[in-house]
XYZ file of C-alpha atoms in Angstrom:
542
model
C 31.615 -14.515 14.076
C 28.920 -14.552 11.632
C 28.807 -18.126 11.996
C 28.866 -17.978 15.517
C 26.028 -15.296 15.645
C 23.935 -17.665 13.489
C 24.726 -20.985 15.832
C 23.631 -18.728 19.226
C 20.618 -17.528 17.281
C 19.223 -21.256 16.533
C 20.074 -22.819 19.701
C 18.999 -20.283 21.933
C 15.304 -20.391 20.038
C 15.957 -24.170 20.362
C 16.073 -23.848 24.003
C 12.947 -21.077 23.901
C 10.915 -23.789 21.841
C 12.371 -26.253 24.945
C 13.504 -29.981 24.908
C 17.093 -31.489 24.681
C 16.225 -33.378 21.329
C 15.616 -29.879 19.867
C 18.674 -28.774 21.021
C 20.582 -31.502 19.917
C 19.199 -31.299 16.689
C 19.850 -27.614 15.474
C 23.102 -27.880 17.500
C 23.502 -30.837 14.694
C 22.848 -28.983 12.002
C 24.731 -26.048 12.396
C 27.808 -28.452 12.578
C 26.825 -29.798 9.578
C 26.248 -26.107 7.660
C 29.804 -25.396 9.556
C 31.883 -28.150 7.876
C 30.571 -27.476 4.541
C 31.094 -23.793 4.893
C 34.663 -24.113 5.829
C 35.397 -26.926 3.311
C 33.889 -24.513 0.740
C 36.263 -21.612 2.098
C 39.396 -23.468 2.171
C 39.274 -25.960 -0.616
C 36.809 -24.423 -3.331
C 38.465 -23.636 -6.640
C 37.180 -20.345 -7.294
C 37.234 -17.341 -4.889
C 33.651 -16.659 -3.581
C 31.758 -14.820 -0.758
C 31.516 -16.493 2.169
C 28.802 -13.395 3.232
C 26.947 -14.340 0.035
C 26.822 -18.239 0.466
C 25.454 -17.644 4.112
C 22.371 -15.460 2.676
C 21.403 -17.741 0.025
C 21.512 -20.427 2.496
C 19.237 -18.422 4.780
C 16.938 -17.857 2.361
C 16.534 -21.174 0.301
C 16.175 -22.628 4.270
C 13.297 -20.440 5.098
C 11.706 -21.156 1.704
C 10.452 -25.026 3.242
C 8.709 -22.631 5.759
C 5.402 -20.361 5.575
C 5.202 -17.883 2.543
C 6.246 -14.874 4.459
C 8.770 -16.016 6.641
C 11.870 -13.680 4.988
C 15.394 -12.900 5.369
C 16.118 -9.762 4.563
C 19.971 -7.968 3.963
C 21.285 -5.055 5.655
C 20.230 -2.686 2.830
C 16.658 -4.604 2.568
C 15.837 -4.347 6.245
C 16.711 -0.408 5.610
C 14.569 0.000 2.869
C 11.745 -2.117 4.329
C 11.374 -0.505 7.614
C 11.354 3.063 5.879
C 8.210 1.872 4.288
C 6.330 2.431 7.919
C 8.365 4.965 9.036
C 6.915 8.121 9.901
C 9.522 10.046 7.845
C 13.062 9.629 6.130
C 15.792 12.035 5.601
C 16.623 13.146 1.851
C 15.975 16.160 -0.153
C 11.761 15.617 -0.237
C 11.188 15.165 -4.085
C 8.581 12.231 -5.674
C 10.189 11.427 -8.572
C 9.755 9.304 -11.729
C 12.112 7.666 -14.171
C 11.566 7.809 -18.077
C 13.801 7.185 -20.904
C 16.253 6.767 -18.085
C 15.364 10.359 -16.978
C 14.733 11.609 -13.458
C 11.889 13.817 -13.369
C 10.479 15.745 -10.187
C 7.287 15.275 -9.973
C 6.469 17.037 -7.319
C 8.563 18.642 -4.506
C 7.361 17.550 -1.016
C 5.432 20.059 0.888
C 7.945 21.934 3.053
C 10.860 19.825 2.659
C 13.979 21.201 1.757
C 13.689 20.684 -2.466
C 10.664 23.169 -2.182
C 12.449 25.523 -0.265
C 15.133 26.371 -2.437
C 12.891 26.528 -5.420
C 13.125 22.962 -7.406
C 10.072 22.660 -9.517
C 7.649 19.865 -10.899
C 8.823 18.801 -14.395
C 12.526 19.380 -13.458
C 15.238 16.735 -14.514
C 17.809 15.808 -12.207
C 20.798 15.429 -14.291
C 24.122 14.740 -11.635
C 24.116 14.418 -8.021
C 27.414 15.464 -6.564
C 28.839 15.428 -10.152
C 28.207 11.682 -10.840
C 25.764 11.339 -13.586
C 21.921 9.798 -12.389
C 20.427 9.730 -15.981
C 21.060 7.084 -18.677
C 20.520 3.318 -18.228
C 21.687 3.480 -14.438
C 18.986 5.218 -13.547
C 16.959 2.925 -10.978
C 14.879 3.781 -8.015
C 17.627 2.048 -5.703
C 20.055 4.216 -7.032
C 18.396 7.111 -7.358
C 16.821 6.767 -3.683
C 20.639 6.140 -2.706
C 21.733 9.210 -3.648
C 19.272 11.080 -2.763
C 18.557 10.250 0.847
C 21.123 10.666 3.532
C 21.846 12.151 6.893
C 19.717 15.006 8.064
C 21.980 18.172 7.706
C 24.125 16.713 4.845
C 24.610 18.844 1.606
C 24.223 17.494 -1.941
C 24.727 19.415 -5.286
C 22.111 18.667 -7.847
C 22.615 19.536 -11.944
C 18.637 20.402 -12.814
C 17.767 20.726 -16.413
C 14.469 23.068 -16.685
C 12.197 23.581 -19.872
C 12.792 26.815 -20.715
C 16.398 27.281 -19.392
C 18.950 26.944 -21.976
C 21.775 25.789 -19.372
C 21.781 23.689 -16.261
C 20.865 24.648 -13.068
C 22.856 23.870 -10.101
C 20.825 23.450 -6.767
C 22.753 22.741 -3.409
C 20.323 20.909 -1.100
C 20.812 20.361 2.472
C 19.178 17.279 3.165
C 16.290 17.283 6.224
C 13.783 15.056 7.580
C 11.134 14.503 5.337
C 7.787 13.590 6.475
C 5.730 10.524 4.574
C 1.842 9.579 5.141
C -0.327 7.021 5.428
C -3.822 8.374 5.077
C -4.131 9.569 1.372
C -7.752 11.242 1.947
C -10.124 12.407 4.068
C -13.351 14.687 2.871
C -16.754 15.345 3.034
C -18.147 13.153 0.124
C -22.107 14.457 1.422
C -23.575 16.288 3.381
C -23.164 14.215 6.444
C -20.790 11.374 4.687
C -17.056 11.283 5.095
C -14.932 9.661 3.578
C -11.225 8.342 4.356
C -8.464 6.626 2.510
C -5.994 4.737 4.146
C -3.150 3.188 2.173
C -0.827 1.559 4.818
C -0.670 1.143 9.016
C 3.006 2.816 9.591
C 3.904 4.523 12.460
C 2.022 7.667 11.822
C -1.271 5.810 10.675
C -3.192 6.148 13.985
C -2.303 10.237 14.207
C -3.186 10.615 11.268
C -6.150 8.803 11.069
C -7.455 10.622 14.522
C -7.114 13.812 13.033
C -9.045 13.018 9.891
C -11.821 11.935 12.136
C -11.744 14.565 14.240
C -11.993 17.073 11.461
C -14.462 15.253 9.404
C -16.734 15.075 13.155
C -16.480 18.934 13.361
C -17.642 18.988 9.602
C -20.795 17.690 10.287
C -19.911 13.886 9.773
C -22.636 11.257 10.851
C -21.442 8.752 8.331
C -18.397 7.198 7.539
C -17.249 5.364 4.200
C -13.544 3.968 5.484
C -11.515 2.487 2.327
C -8.854 -0.188 2.689
C -8.532 -1.259 -0.481
C -5.070 -1.825 -1.591
C -3.672 -1.382 1.847
C -1.159 -4.133 2.314
C -1.295 -3.790 5.966
C 1.771 -2.573 8.174
C 1.436 -2.396 12.131
C -0.797 -4.480 14.011
C -1.109 -2.236 17.158
C -2.540 0.617 14.837
C -4.896 -1.155 13.187
C -6.392 -2.508 16.811
C -5.971 1.365 17.888
C -8.264 2.623 14.945
C -10.759 -0.671 15.725
C -10.779 1.303 18.865
C -11.961 4.266 17.537
C -14.998 2.963 16.427
C -16.045 -0.073 18.760
C -17.422 0.756 22.630
C -16.696 -1.455 25.735
C -14.172 -3.854 26.218
C -15.208 -6.178 23.321
C -12.510 -8.255 21.640
C -10.827 -6.888 18.865
C -8.365 -9.479 17.274
C -6.110 -12.096 19.099
C -2.898 -13.937 18.384
C -2.370 -18.098 19.151
C 1.623 -19.468 18.439
C 3.407 -22.630 19.775
C 4.617 -20.610 23.147
C 2.179 -19.359 25.362
C 3.791 -15.541 25.326
C 2.674 -15.276 21.805
C -0.669 -15.677 22.873
C -2.432 -12.205 23.230
C -6.006 -10.919 22.964
C -6.228 -6.922 21.990
C -9.653 -5.480 23.498
C -11.595 -1.958 23.202
C -10.471 0.255 26.200
C -10.867 3.880 25.084
C -13.849 6.077 24.475
C -13.109 6.690 20.590
C -14.185 9.316 18.408
C -17.016 7.870 16.413
C -18.244 5.005 18.254
C -22.054 5.625 16.764
C -22.737 6.114 13.440
C -23.129 4.053 10.436
C -19.545 2.649 8.912
C -19.348 1.207 5.738
C -15.655 -0.307 4.935
C -14.182 -1.057 1.697
C -11.624 -3.942 0.541
C -10.355 -5.890 -2.133
C -7.669 -8.630 -2.788
C -5.312 -6.319 -2.281
C -6.114 -5.463 1.594
C -4.181 -7.697 3.783
C -2.571 -8.100 7.236
C -3.571 -4.960 9.354
C -6.411 -4.019 6.916
C -7.938 -7.576 7.334
C -7.570 -6.985 11.180
C -9.597 -3.794 11.283
C -12.252 -4.755 8.290
C -12.872 -8.283 10.741
C -13.201 -6.535 14.165
C -15.311 -4.017 12.660
C -17.772 -7.205 10.702
C -17.540 -9.462 13.674
C -18.717 -6.871 16.294
C -21.248 -5.722 13.526
C -20.100 -2.452 13.893
C -19.658 -1.878 10.057
C -20.594 -3.017 7.010
C -17.798 -4.488 4.978
C -18.091 -4.051 0.494
C -15.946 -5.053 -2.048
C -14.410 -8.305 -2.727
C -12.665 -10.917 -0.567
C -9.599 -9.589 1.000
C -5.858 -11.012 0.337
C -5.711 -13.883 3.704
C -2.681 -12.706 5.060
C -2.795 -13.721 9.079
C 0.475 -14.844 9.866
C 2.509 -12.920 12.462
C 5.946 -12.074 11.859
C 8.558 -11.138 14.778
C 11.295 -8.789 13.272
C 14.793 -10.251 14.854
C 17.721 -8.436 14.197
C 20.983 -10.350 13.616
C 24.666 -8.912 14.221
C 24.888 -7.777 11.022
C 21.926 -5.285 10.861
C 20.105 -8.261 8.099
C 17.122 -8.897 9.853
C 15.192 -12.712 10.098
C 11.168 -11.910 9.760
C 10.050 -15.239 11.628
C 6.449 -16.112 11.912
C 5.363 -16.843 15.607
C 1.611 -17.017 15.462
C -1.466 -16.515 13.777
C -4.642 -13.539 13.772
C -7.894 -14.535 14.146
C -10.891 -12.189 14.226
C -13.187 -12.302 17.529
C -15.446 -14.883 15.757
C -12.576 -16.923 16.210
C -12.035 -16.609 12.238
C -8.485 -17.184 10.744
C -7.470 -14.417 8.241
C -4.386 -16.744 6.651
C -5.638 -18.477 3.858
C -4.324 -22.021 3.172
C -0.712 -22.632 2.399
C 1.483 -25.417 1.937
C 5.147 -25.564 3.969
C 7.792 -24.998 1.044
C 5.639 -24.561 -1.758
C 5.251 -20.592 -1.923
C 5.430 -20.488 -5.594
C 1.998 -21.762 -5.400
C 1.276 -19.858 -2.537
C 1.836 -16.482 -4.891
C -0.457 -17.686 -7.896
C -3.266 -17.428 -5.467
C -4.967 -13.592 -6.515
C -4.211 -14.853 -10.030
C -5.938 -18.485 -9.512
C -8.916 -16.338 -7.931
C -8.909 -13.618 -11.228
C -8.712 -16.557 -13.826
C -12.123 -18.273 -11.237
C -13.720 -15.670 -11.899
C -13.683 -14.800 -8.350
C -13.112 -10.944 -9.173
C -16.483 -10.708 -10.791
C -19.172 -13.248 -9.674
C -19.486 -13.652 -6.382
C -21.201 -17.226 -6.533
C -17.612 -17.970 -7.753
C -16.206 -18.039 -4.208
C -16.374 -21.480 -3.063
C -16.987 -21.396 1.230
C -15.750 -23.825 2.975
C -19.283 -24.830 5.092
C -16.748 -26.019 7.977
C -15.633 -22.944 8.668
C -18.740 -21.068 9.851
C -18.631 -18.394 12.381
C -20.888 -16.022 14.089
C -20.767 -12.375 14.565
C -21.493 -10.921 17.934
C -24.994 -10.319 16.790
C -25.705 -13.809 15.444
C -25.080 -12.936 11.777
C -23.084 -15.642 9.808
C -19.530 -15.243 8.982
C -17.094 -17.700 7.185
C -13.383 -18.202 8.013
C -10.586 -19.917 5.062
C -8.836 -17.389 4.011
C -9.461 -13.323 3.906
C -12.305 -11.300 5.215
C -15.775 -12.005 3.109
C -17.619 -8.671 2.590
C -21.106 -8.491 3.676
C -21.913 -7.064 0.080
C -19.999 -8.370 -3.367
C -19.114 -5.638 -5.853
C -17.466 -6.938 -8.989
C -14.347 -5.267 -10.428
C -15.033 -2.976 -13.023
C -13.254 -3.799 -16.211
C -15.479 -2.065 -18.713
C -13.224 0.707 -19.294
C -9.697 -1.468 -19.544
C -7.853 -2.167 -22.157
C -4.264 -2.944 -22.894
C -3.547 0.471 -24.624
C -4.939 2.151 -21.492
C -2.345 -0.358 -19.347
C 0.453 0.708 -21.721
C -0.072 4.655 -21.077
C -0.006 3.865 -17.508
C 2.825 1.746 -17.796
C 5.052 4.198 -19.695
C 3.739 6.744 -17.223
C 2.388 9.201 -20.144
C -0.915 9.980 -18.569
C 1.305 11.557 -15.361
C 3.893 13.095 -17.545
C 0.553 14.865 -19.775
C -0.664 15.885 -16.301
C 2.690 16.962 -14.986
C 3.576 19.482 -17.891
C -0.264 20.686 -18.303
C -0.463 21.596 -14.653
C 2.954 23.054 -14.723
C 2.201 25.041 -17.664
C -1.532 26.600 -16.575
C -1.066 26.767 -12.897
C -1.571 30.142 -12.803
C -4.554 30.539 -14.715
C -6.184 27.377 -12.737
C -5.656 28.672 -9.527
C -7.705 31.981 -10.448
C -10.667 29.715 -9.407
C -11.272 27.462 -6.750
C -11.338 23.425 -6.984
C -14.598 23.086 -6.720
C -14.888 25.185 -10.109
C -12.301 22.669 -11.835
C -13.948 19.798 -10.355
C -17.215 20.687 -11.704
C -15.779 22.583 -14.949
C -12.757 21.261 -16.301
C -12.902 19.046 -19.514
C -9.911 16.650 -20.550
C -10.514 18.085 -24.254
C -9.658 16.599 -27.760
C -6.826 18.523 -28.322
C -5.715 17.705 -25.393
C -6.319 13.616 -26.248
C -4.529 13.671 -29.868
C -1.176 15.129 -27.806
C -1.358 12.375 -25.699
C -2.141 10.306 -28.571
C 1.207 11.595 -30.499
C 3.460 11.265 -27.253
C 2.382 7.652 -26.803
C 3.439 6.803 -30.371
C 6.748 8.545 -29.934
C 7.153 6.350 -26.949
C 6.333 3.217 -29.329
C 2.754 2.767 -28.378
C 0.702 1.522 -31.164
C -2.564 3.095 -31.279
C -5.303 0.823 -31.372
C -8.897 3.157 -31.889
C -11.453 0.752 -30.459
C -9.017 0.196 -27.533
C -8.898 3.768 -27.443
C -12.345 4.472 -27.238
C -13.167 2.110 -24.941
C -10.674 3.768 -22.509
C -11.151 7.308 -23.687
C -13.377 8.402 -20.674
C -11.366 6.517 -17.879
C -8.215 8.265 -19.645
C -10.046 11.770 -19.266
C -10.810 10.954 -15.456
C -7.474 10.126 -14.629
C -5.867 13.077 -16.534
C -8.644 15.504 -14.947
C -7.574 14.074 -11.304
C -3.952 14.110 -11.836
C -4.125 17.844 -12.677
C -5.993 18.201 -9.814
C -3.354 17.164 -8.047
C -0.872 18.727 -9.105
C -2.251 22.063 -8.836
C -4.550 21.889 -5.655
C -2.879 19.360 -4.074
C 0.721 21.410 -3.748
C -1.036 24.034 -1.918
C -1.933 21.560 0.760
C -0.032 21.455 4.080
C -1.681 18.161 5.238
C -0.209 15.643 3.178
C -3.373 14.705 1.590
C -4.334 13.671 -2.140
C -8.159 14.739 -1.724
C -8.267 16.357 -5.177
C -7.581 12.550 -6.834
C -10.004 10.877 -4.738
C -12.994 13.685 -5.170
C -12.957 13.222 -8.907
C -11.947 9.666 -9.185
C -14.934 8.509 -6.836
C -18.136 9.585 -8.519
C -17.278 6.998 -11.225
C -16.446 4.558 -8.671
C -18.717 1.324 -8.758
C -17.633 0.360 -5.408
C -17.638 3.513 -3.602
C -21.386 4.185 -5.242
C -22.274 1.409 -3.575
C -21.128 2.170 -0.604
C -23.054 5.769 -0.738
C -26.520 3.059 -1.324
C -25.407 0.577 1.498
C -26.021 3.602 4.553
C -29.787 2.274 5.171
C -28.357 -1.258 5.668
C -25.253 0.069 7.854
C -27.820 1.566 9.891
C -29.924 -1.264 10.478
C -26.470 -3.390 11.408
C -25.323 -0.655 13.972
C -28.668 -1.002 15.719
C -29.060 -4.837 15.506
C -31.514 -4.581 13.670
C -30.467 -7.786 11.058
C -33.795 -8.347 10.036
C -34.320 -4.800 7.937
C -31.298 -5.352 5.979
C -31.393 -5.968 2.420
C -28.058 -6.855 1.212
C -28.929 -8.999 -2.090
């Protein structure tokens, strides 16, 4: 049945592409594959899994195509889709695995775990009698054991600091909302800041709510942060662009082999923020839907783009569900910005390994640190609606380049992050001091709280227990960053849990004042205002 399903899919695809010769070629290819598979099943000396061979064959076949066409098993497809859904069924905890132990970072607000009293810092020892701690404690296993159909019950054995014996909880699984707008707050008298981490089912609704809330607070200028956003649903990015762009202006279009894949999206609604300067923050981690949004705003001269060149993922995948619930994500078209730029960076068919090295090659070439290390293809020259010059060739090039800041980085800091030393310390500190900290508002914590020397010494001691060798020079280089991250995490764990909107404002309110890209954005609103009014001659971007 699986072979027939594969054959049917191939023949249907060939028919859609047109031409009897193509149908014949596909049929001949399928017949060869079927013969080989049948011979293996009948005559091969050892027992083998035919299903595994089929999965492997499909995956290897797709390696000959572009880097983003992919095959997902049924389990992988479910996991991938869940990343873009507005929620999932489970017990509702954010967890962390350290030393083969599953720690509760925080119970999610309004979830069943919070309702029955599970706390930050609790250790999950077993689930329905099956041990969860030990070498088998992996993210996949934790998800599999804790998630489940809403209404089902699960028994957790919890170890808690201060409790002499493990505590047993019975949790009834429920729908747990997930969020993609990570922050929305006033960063100045009339400056709003919104951080979008992905484009999921609920992103547009979350974004509209955040944008409306900031306007009510007096926002006249906006910083939209898309750094590190890997993309998601295209239509959510298009809808967001429509909130900024008036009239029926072009936002994005696609072109494919078949006419049905050629589509364009235009502005068509009265948006919430069609007037007022906008700055968009991007970097090499901004991809796909992030690039669609940034490209639309840049080409329509609606926003000033600041940061570094984006990833360059402009291929459109159509998800095709197969009969066994596995999924083929087939590239069917390309994205183009309103000026005609292809977002997709160059690639060679069948060379996905080299394609995967692009970001490391860009790092090695110095592109992340020096604007003049970026080699623009002068043949791919385009103009915005107002006549400004922009370039194609892959990704969105910012109007204002800001290099990556590595002044506080060190291997010592990377090791602290890698073993979750900073996160775990902040979690424990928050749990022990929460009542005292909450006696004052977050604003007092923001202005007055300092991560002091005794706290830093405790972090060093804990890191040495985890096998991290102390390096004085590297420690001094990263000391200010360590203090900053600890403070931001404590703020999140203490005041973030009091929030009911899914936002993590506290982290960004503490981190952003020390972020060079954010600081450049605040200084560039004069240029963003001139851009919005079409006064390009008044812009001073160098």
